[in-house]
Amino acid sequence: MAKATNINEVTKESWILNTFPEWGTWLNEEIENKKVKPNTFSMWWLGCTGIWLKTAEDTNILVDMWCGTGKRTHGNGMMRKGHQMQRMSGVQKMQPNLRNQPFVIDPFEVKNVDALFVSHIHSDHLDINTAAAVNKNCPDAKFYGPEQVVKIWQGWGVPAEKTVVVKPGDTVKIGKTTVKVLEGFDRTALVTEDNPDVTLKGKMPQDMNKIAVNYLFETTGGNLYHAADSHYSNMFAKHGNENKVDVALGAYGENPRGITDKLTSSDILRMAESLKTKVIIPVHYDIWTNFMTDPKEIENLWKFRKDRLQYKFKPFIWQVGGEFTYPDDKDRMEFNYDRGFSDAFSIDNDTPFPSFL
């Protein structure tokens, strides 16, 4: 939409269309133009636990890409009855889960996606905008998720023939990438309320495998473990014993009083040690204002404990919209945005500074 040149042309609609997503197609273009080297894989953080994974064979996989928001109004000030956080903590007042990060990718400009994987049923992972864009722009892409995720996709209108129900123990091939479906450990998903088949009228469902899974992406350049919203589980050690994990993503956050929903800094280190990963990357802490925390806490705790860890690894502090390439970045501790101006003064500067400056 053309930008207004007069205040009388400005409307709420023109502001929205000219402002969001805040990064426009910058990241879409960056990903599309990236040539992944042999024996590596690259990925970009899209916010929450959403990532774009790209391999040396030009295979493009989306995981948990979400383009939605949290609270947008105070409403009546009360939590929606039956909300999972209400059921978990017994709170009545509305939680202030406001979206903190900008939209770094334009879902309606996604291209060349081979597969969309979703880990579980929660709406900050399972997104109707992403589903619509991938379905329209990438007609050959398949949609992979546990049973209840697939039911929701089909309810939105995703053709059944494009969807694939997965469960722990399944293996999927996307080009030369093998995707192993592993058990998820998302106890919060067990008390979700949005699907009556899941909540079983308030009773705990008997089979988490129908609502939440973890994934291991085995690429020609290394293996990525996506833990989605899993809480800490001793089963991470089983996954680490049975699989080779190079990079792992874990849902980190500062749990509010009465809530155990995100991994703590100590949990992140325990998860990494159990998985025997080389790199652990915290995610999800970025997105909700009431769960935000500083990932430097993980780094400081790692420095305190690193000499007594059974398996050696490094934490990596990412930024939303940033790239991570394995193994090139495995020894880095932190992502920093490109500051630009590397070619300063490559042409004559015409700013009238005094010569002594």
Short mmCIF file of C-alpha atoms in Angstrom, two decimals:
data_model
loop_
_atom_site.label_atom_id
_atom_site.label_comp_id
_atom_site.label_asym_id
_atom_site.label_seq_id
_atom_site.Cartn_x
_atom_site.Cartn_y
_atom_site.Cartn_z
CA MET A 1 0.00 0.00 0.00
CA ALA A 2 1.37 3.43 -0.97
CA LYS A 3 2.38 5.60 1.96
CA ALA A 4 0.23 8.61 2.68
CA THR A 5 1.70 12.00 1.79
CA ASN A 6 -1.01 14.02 3.50
CA ILE A 7 -2.49 13.62 6.96
CA ASN A 8 -5.97 13.46 5.48
CA GLU A 9 -4.99 10.25 3.67
CA VAL A 10 -3.90 8.52 6.86
CA THR A 11 -6.22 5.90 8.31
CA LYS A 12 -5.82 3.13 10.84
CA GLU A 13 -5.80 0.67 7.96
CA SER A 14 -3.07 2.58 6.08
CA TRP A 15 -0.97 2.72 9.26
CA ILE A 16 -1.31 -1.03 9.82
CA LEU A 17 -0.54 -1.98 6.22
CA ASN A 18 2.47 0.33 6.05
CA THR A 19 3.88 -0.69 9.42
CA PHE A 20 3.31 -4.42 9.97
CA PRO A 21 5.14 -6.70 9.88
CA GLU A 22 7.76 -4.34 11.24
CA TRP A 23 10.59 -6.00 9.32
CA GLY A 24 8.59 -6.16 6.09
CA THR A 25 10.16 -8.75 3.79
CA TRP A 26 13.76 -8.12 4.94
CA LEU A 27 14.08 -11.52 6.62
CA ASN A 28 12.12 -13.33 3.90
CA GLU A 29 14.65 -12.00 1.39
CA GLU A 30 17.63 -12.87 3.59
CA ILE A 31 16.49 -16.47 3.99
CA GLU A 32 15.66 -16.87 0.31
CA ASN A 33 19.07 -15.53 -0.75
CA LYS A 34 21.07 -17.56 1.76
CA LYS A 35 23.24 -20.26 0.18
CA VAL A 36 23.85 -22.86 2.88
CA LYS A 37 27.27 -24.45 2.61
CA PRO A 38 27.71 -28.23 2.41
CA ASN A 39 27.99 -29.96 5.80
CA THR A 40 26.19 -27.12 7.60
CA PHE A 41 22.63 -26.06 8.32
CA SER A 42 21.26 -22.60 8.98
CA MET A 43 18.24 -21.47 10.96
CA TRP A 44 16.58 -18.21 11.87
CA TRP A 45 14.63 -17.41 15.03
CA LEU A 46 11.14 -16.16 14.19
CA GLY A 47 10.05 -15.51 17.79
CA CYS A 48 8.68 -17.78 20.52
CA THR A 49 9.87 -21.27 19.45
CA GLY A 50 9.39 -20.57 15.75
CA ILE A 51 12.31 -21.26 13.45
CA TRP A 52 13.07 -21.47 9.74
CA LEU A 53 15.50 -24.33 9.04
CA LYS A 54 17.42 -24.37 5.75
CA THR A 55 19.82 -27.07 4.60
CA ALA A 56 22.65 -27.27 2.10
CA GLU A 57 20.25 -29.05 -0.27
CA ASP A 58 17.97 -25.99 -0.17
CA THR A 59 15.35 -27.81 1.91
CA ASN A 60 13.22 -25.31 3.83
CA ILE A 61 11.34 -26.37 6.95
CA LEU A 62 9.19 -24.19 9.19
CA VAL A 63 8.65 -25.15 12.81
CA ASP A 64 6.06 -23.54 15.12
CA MET A 65 5.99 -20.31 13.12
CA TRP A 66 3.51 -18.01 14.84
CA CYS A 67 2.21 -14.63 13.69
CA GLY A 68 -0.29 -13.74 16.39
CA THR A 69 -0.60 -11.62 19.52
CA GLY A 70 -1.32 -11.95 23.20
CA LYS A 71 -3.55 -9.62 25.21
CA ARG A 72 -4.78 -6.52 23.36
CA THR A 73 -7.23 -5.10 25.91
CA HIS A 74 -7.84 -5.19 29.66
CA GLY A 75 -11.38 -6.37 29.00
CA ASN A 76 -13.17 -7.08 32.26
CA GLY A 77 -9.85 -7.76 34.00
CA MET A 78 -10.61 -11.43 34.55
CA MET A 79 -8.96 -14.54 33.13
CA ARG A 80 -11.05 -16.48 30.66
CA LYS A 81 -12.72 -19.37 32.47
CA GLY A 82 -10.97 -22.64 31.78
CA HIS A 83 -7.73 -21.07 30.51
CA GLN A 84 -4.78 -23.38 31.10
CA MET A 85 -2.97 -20.83 33.28
CA GLN A 86 -6.09 -20.40 35.37
CA ARG A 87 -6.42 -24.14 35.79
CA MET A 88 -2.74 -24.47 36.65
CA SER A 89 -2.53 -21.68 39.22
CA GLY A 90 -6.06 -20.94 40.35
CA VAL A 91 -5.76 -17.25 39.40
CA GLN A 92 -8.78 -15.16 38.48
CA LYS A 93 -7.19 -11.90 37.37
CA MET A 94 -6.15 -11.62 33.73
CA GLN A 95 -2.49 -12.46 33.08
CA PRO A 96 -0.54 -9.63 31.37
CA ASN A 97 0.84 -11.74 28.53
CA LEU A 98 1.50 -9.00 26.00
CA ARG A 99 3.52 -9.74 22.88
CA ASN A 100 6.96 -8.25 23.35
CA GLN A 101 8.75 -8.90 20.05
CA PRO A 102 8.08 -7.42 16.61
CA PHE A 103 6.96 -9.52 13.66
CA VAL A 104 10.27 -10.23 11.92
CA ILE A 105 8.84 -12.17 8.98
CA ASP A 106 5.96 -11.67 6.58
CA PRO A 107 3.98 -14.94 6.53
CA PHE A 108 2.23 -14.04 3.30
CA GLU A 109 5.58 -13.75 1.50
CA VAL A 110 6.94 -17.15 2.49
CA LYS A 111 8.25 -19.13 -0.47
CA ASN A 112 9.76 -22.52 -1.23
CA VAL A 113 8.68 -24.14 2.04
CA ASP A 114 8.86 -27.93 1.86
CA ALA A 115 7.19 -28.71 5.18
CA LEU A 116 5.54 -27.11 8.19
CA PHE A 117 6.01 -28.90 11.51
CA VAL A 118 4.01 -27.91 14.57
CA SER A 119 4.84 -29.33 17.98
CA HIS A 120 1.58 -28.89 19.87
CA ILE A 121 -1.88 -27.37 20.09
CA HIS A 122 -1.21 -24.00 21.73
CA SER A 123 -1.99 -20.96 19.61
CA ASP A 124 1.48 -19.38 19.94
CA HIS A 125 2.81 -22.40 18.01
CA LEU A 126 -0.16 -23.46 15.88
CA ASP A 127 -1.06 -20.43 13.78
CA ILE A 128 -3.87 -19.98 11.27
CA ASN A 129 -2.00 -17.20 9.40
CA THR A 130 1.03 -19.43 8.84
CA ALA A 131 -1.22 -22.29 7.77
CA ALA A 132 -3.04 -20.09 5.25
CA ALA A 133 0.18 -18.65 3.80
CA VAL A 134 1.97 -21.98 3.46
CA ASN A 135 -1.13 -23.62 1.98
CA LYS A 136 -1.45 -20.88 -0.65
CA ASN A 137 2.17 -20.08 -1.46
CA CYS A 138 3.71 -23.55 -1.16
CA PRO A 139 1.20 -25.96 -2.72
CA ASP A 140 3.49 -28.99 -2.39
CA ALA A 141 4.29 -28.43 1.29
CA LYS A 142 3.03 -30.98 3.81
CA PHE A 143 1.75 -30.15 7.31
CA TYR A 144 3.08 -32.41 10.09
CA GLY A 145 1.81 -32.49 13.66
CA PRO A 146 0.26 -34.65 16.39
CA GLU A 147 -3.33 -35.79 16.02
CA GLN A 148 -5.04 -32.81 17.64
CA VAL A 149 -2.91 -30.32 15.68
CA VAL A 150 -3.95 -31.98 12.43
CA LYS A 151 -7.62 -31.86 13.47
CA ILE A 152 -7.31 -28.12 14.05
CA TRP A 153 -5.59 -27.60 10.68
CA GLN A 154 -8.32 -29.49 8.88
CA GLY A 155 -10.96 -27.52 10.79
CA TRP A 156 -9.35 -24.35 9.39
CA GLY A 157 -9.65 -25.69 5.87
CA VAL A 158 -6.20 -27.17 5.24
CA PRO A 159 -6.82 -30.03 2.78
CA ALA A 160 -6.65 -33.40 4.54
CA GLU A 161 -4.28 -34.77 1.89
CA LYS A 162 -1.71 -32.13 2.86
CA THR A 163 -1.73 -33.08 6.55
CA VAL A 164 0.18 -35.90 8.22
CA VAL A 165 -0.44 -37.11 11.78
CA VAL A 166 2.82 -37.93 13.57
CA LYS A 167 3.52 -39.58 16.91
CA PRO A 168 6.68 -40.49 18.85
CA GLY A 169 8.59 -43.19 17.05
CA ASP A 170 7.67 -41.93 13.57
CA THR A 171 10.30 -40.91 11.03
CA VAL A 172 9.70 -38.47 8.16
CA LYS A 173 11.98 -37.74 5.19
CA ILE A 174 12.07 -34.20 3.78
CA GLY A 175 14.63 -34.31 0.99
CA LYS A 176 17.84 -35.50 2.60
CA THR A 177 16.67 -34.41 6.07
CA THR A 178 15.31 -37.08 8.41
CA VAL A 179 12.84 -35.88 11.04
CA LYS A 180 12.40 -38.08 14.09
CA VAL A 181 9.28 -37.56 16.16
CA LEU A 182 10.01 -37.86 19.89
CA GLU A 183 8.02 -37.66 23.09
CA GLY A 184 7.03 -34.20 24.28
CA PHE A 185 6.98 -33.21 27.95
CA ASP A 186 4.54 -30.31 27.94
CA ARG A 187 2.47 -30.69 31.10
CA THR A 188 0.83 -27.33 30.47
CA ALA A 189 -0.70 -28.76 27.30
CA LEU A 190 -2.39 -31.40 29.46
CA VAL A 191 -4.57 -28.74 31.08
CA THR A 192 -5.40 -26.78 27.96
CA GLU A 193 -9.02 -25.93 27.39
CA ASP A 194 -9.33 -25.06 23.73
CA ASN A 195 -10.24 -28.50 22.44
CA PRO A 196 -12.83 -30.66 24.24
CA ASP A 197 -11.22 -33.83 22.90
CA VAL A 198 -8.04 -32.84 24.72
CA THR A 199 -9.47 -31.61 28.00
CA LEU A 200 -11.88 -34.51 28.42
CA LYS A 201 -14.21 -32.28 30.42
CA GLY A 202 -11.51 -31.16 32.81
CA LYS A 203 -9.85 -34.54 33.30
CA MET A 204 -6.24 -35.07 32.38
CA PRO A 205 -5.93 -36.65 28.92
CA GLN A 206 -4.38 -40.09 28.86
CA ASP A 207 -2.10 -39.61 25.86
CA MET A 208 0.15 -36.55 25.50
CA ASN A 209 1.33 -37.96 22.19
CA LYS A 210 -1.91 -36.77 20.60
CA ILE A 211 -1.34 -33.13 21.55
CA ALA A 212 2.41 -32.50 21.89
CA VAL A 213 5.67 -33.90 20.50
CA ASN A 214 9.33 -32.95 20.19
CA TYR A 215 11.31 -33.18 16.96
CA LEU A 216 14.86 -34.10 15.95
CA PHE A 217 15.92 -32.78 12.53
CA GLU A 218 18.83 -34.81 11.19
CA THR A 219 20.38 -32.81 8.35
CA THR A 220 23.51 -33.44 6.30
CA GLY A 221 25.14 -30.63 8.30
CA GLY A 222 24.17 -31.67 11.83
CA ASN A 223 21.20 -32.48 14.04
CA LEU A 224 18.75 -30.05 15.65
CA TYR A 225 16.58 -31.00 18.64
CA HIS A 226 13.43 -28.90 19.02
CA ALA A 227 11.94 -29.31 22.50
CA ALA A 228 8.94 -27.06 21.82
CA ASP A 229 7.32 -26.14 25.18
CA SER A 230 8.58 -29.20 27.02
CA HIS A 231 9.16 -28.89 30.73
CA TYR A 232 12.27 -30.54 32.15
CA SER A 233 12.09 -34.33 32.01
CA ASN A 234 14.52 -37.09 32.86
CA MET A 235 13.50 -38.52 29.48
CA PHE A 236 15.80 -35.97 27.87
CA ALA A 237 18.60 -38.35 28.88
CA LYS A 238 16.89 -41.15 26.96
CA HIS A 239 16.66 -38.95 23.89
CA GLY A 240 20.31 -38.01 24.29
CA ASN A 241 21.38 -41.64 24.60
CA GLU A 242 19.41 -42.80 21.58
CA ASN A 243 20.18 -39.89 19.25
CA LYS A 244 23.03 -37.61 18.24
CA VAL A 245 22.13 -34.04 19.15
CA ASP A 246 24.30 -31.14 17.99
CA VAL A 247 22.03 -28.16 18.75
CA ALA A 248 19.02 -28.06 21.07
CA LEU A 249 16.29 -25.45 21.58
CA GLY A 250 14.52 -25.17 24.93
CA ALA A 251 11.57 -23.04 26.10
CA TYR A 252 13.07 -20.75 28.75
CA GLY A 253 11.28 -18.18 30.89
CA GLU A 254 10.75 -16.58 34.30
CA ASN A 255 7.75 -18.45 35.66
CA PRO A 256 5.25 -16.22 37.47
CA ARG A 257 4.21 -17.14 41.00
CA GLY A 258 2.13 -20.33 41.04
CA ILE A 259 3.16 -21.33 37.51
CA THR A 260 5.60 -23.97 36.29
CA ASP A 261 5.45 -23.55 32.56
CA LYS A 262 8.95 -22.73 31.28
CA LEU A 263 12.42 -24.15 31.81
CA THR A 264 14.54 -22.26 34.33
CA SER A 265 18.20 -21.45 33.73
CA SER A 266 19.16 -24.52 35.74
CA ASP A 267 16.70 -26.66 33.76
CA ILE A 268 18.22 -25.44 30.49
CA LEU A 269 21.67 -26.63 31.60
CA ARG A 270 20.26 -29.94 32.83
CA MET A 271 18.46 -30.41 29.53
CA ALA A 272 21.65 -29.74 27.56
CA GLU A 273 23.66 -32.15 29.69
CA SER A 274 21.02 -34.87 29.41
CA LEU A 275 20.76 -34.50 25.63
CA LYS A 276 24.57 -34.46 25.33
CA THR A 277 24.20 -31.57 22.91
CA LYS A 278 27.06 -29.36 21.80
CA VAL A 279 24.99 -26.14 21.80
CA ILE A 280 21.92 -25.18 23.85
CA ILE A 281 19.81 -22.23 22.74
CA PRO A 282 17.06 -20.78 24.96
CA VAL A 283 13.95 -19.55 23.16
CA HIS A 284 10.39 -18.49 24.09
CA TYR A 285 11.56 -16.11 26.86
CA ASP A 286 11.37 -13.30 24.33
CA ILE A 287 7.71 -13.25 23.51
CA TRP A 288 5.51 -12.80 26.60
CA THR A 289 6.05 -9.80 28.84
CA ASN A 290 5.05 -11.74 31.95
CA PHE A 291 7.57 -14.55 31.30
CA MET A 292 10.48 -12.43 30.14
CA THR A 293 13.89 -13.00 31.65
CA ASP A 294 17.54 -12.40 30.84
CA PRO A 295 19.29 -15.36 29.11
CA LYS A 296 22.58 -14.04 30.46
CA GLU A 297 21.52 -15.84 33.63
CA ILE A 298 22.06 -19.11 31.73
CA GLU A 299 25.48 -17.99 30.57
CA ASN A 300 26.55 -16.97 34.07
CA LEU A 301 25.29 -20.22 35.58
CA TRP A 302 27.06 -22.17 32.84
CA LYS A 303 30.35 -20.39 33.65
CA PHE A 304 29.85 -21.34 37.31
CA ARG A 305 29.13 -25.01 36.53
CA LYS A 306 30.99 -25.76 33.30
CA ASP A 307 33.97 -27.50 34.88
CA ARG A 308 31.76 -30.07 36.60
CA LEU A 309 29.35 -30.83 33.76
CA GLN A 310 29.49 -34.43 32.56
CA TYR A 311 29.11 -33.41 28.92
CA LYS A 312 30.63 -30.27 27.49
CA PHE A 313 28.43 -27.79 25.65
CA LYS A 314 28.00 -24.06 25.23
CA PRO A 315 24.91 -21.88 25.56
CA PHE A 316 24.16 -19.53 22.69
CA ILE A 317 22.22 -16.33 23.31
CA TRP A 318 20.16 -15.62 20.19
CA GLN A 319 18.19 -12.59 19.01
CA VAL A 320 14.84 -12.78 17.20
CA GLY A 321 15.37 -12.56 13.45
CA GLY A 322 18.97 -13.67 13.84
CA GLU A 323 20.72 -16.49 12.00
CA PHE A 324 22.57 -19.43 13.53
CA THR A 325 24.65 -21.71 11.32
CA TYR A 326 26.00 -25.01 12.59
CA PRO A 327 28.84 -25.84 12.97
CA ASP A 328 30.21 -22.40 12.01
CA ASP A 329 28.66 -20.72 15.07
CA LYS A 330 29.04 -23.54 17.59
CA ASP A 331 31.78 -21.74 19.54
CA ARG A 332 30.03 -18.38 19.60
CA MET A 333 28.26 -17.36 22.79
CA GLU A 334 25.97 -14.64 21.48
CA PHE A 335 24.30 -13.31 18.34
CA ASN A 336 24.57 -9.62 17.55
CA TYR A 337 22.74 -7.81 14.77
CA ASP A 338 24.81 -6.51 11.87
CA ARG A 339 25.69 -2.89 12.65
CA GLY A 340 26.36 -2.05 9.00
CA PHE A 341 28.64 0.74 7.74
CA SER A 342 31.52 -1.69 7.19
CA ASP A 343 32.30 0.20 3.96
CA ALA A 344 32.32 3.65 5.58
CA PHE A 345 34.24 6.26 3.57
CA SER A 346 34.41 4.02 0.50
CA ILE A 347 33.16 7.13 -1.29
CA ASP A 348 33.93 10.74 -0.43
CA ASN A 349 32.06 11.95 2.62
CA ASP A 350 30.29 15.27 2.05
CA THR A 351 29.29 16.03 5.65
CA PRO A 352 30.86 19.42 6.50
CA PHE A 353 32.93 18.33 9.52
CA PRO A 354 35.90 20.53 10.45
CA SER A 355 39.14 19.03 9.17
CA PHE A 356 40.47 18.45 12.68
CA LEU A 357 37.62 15.92 13.28
#
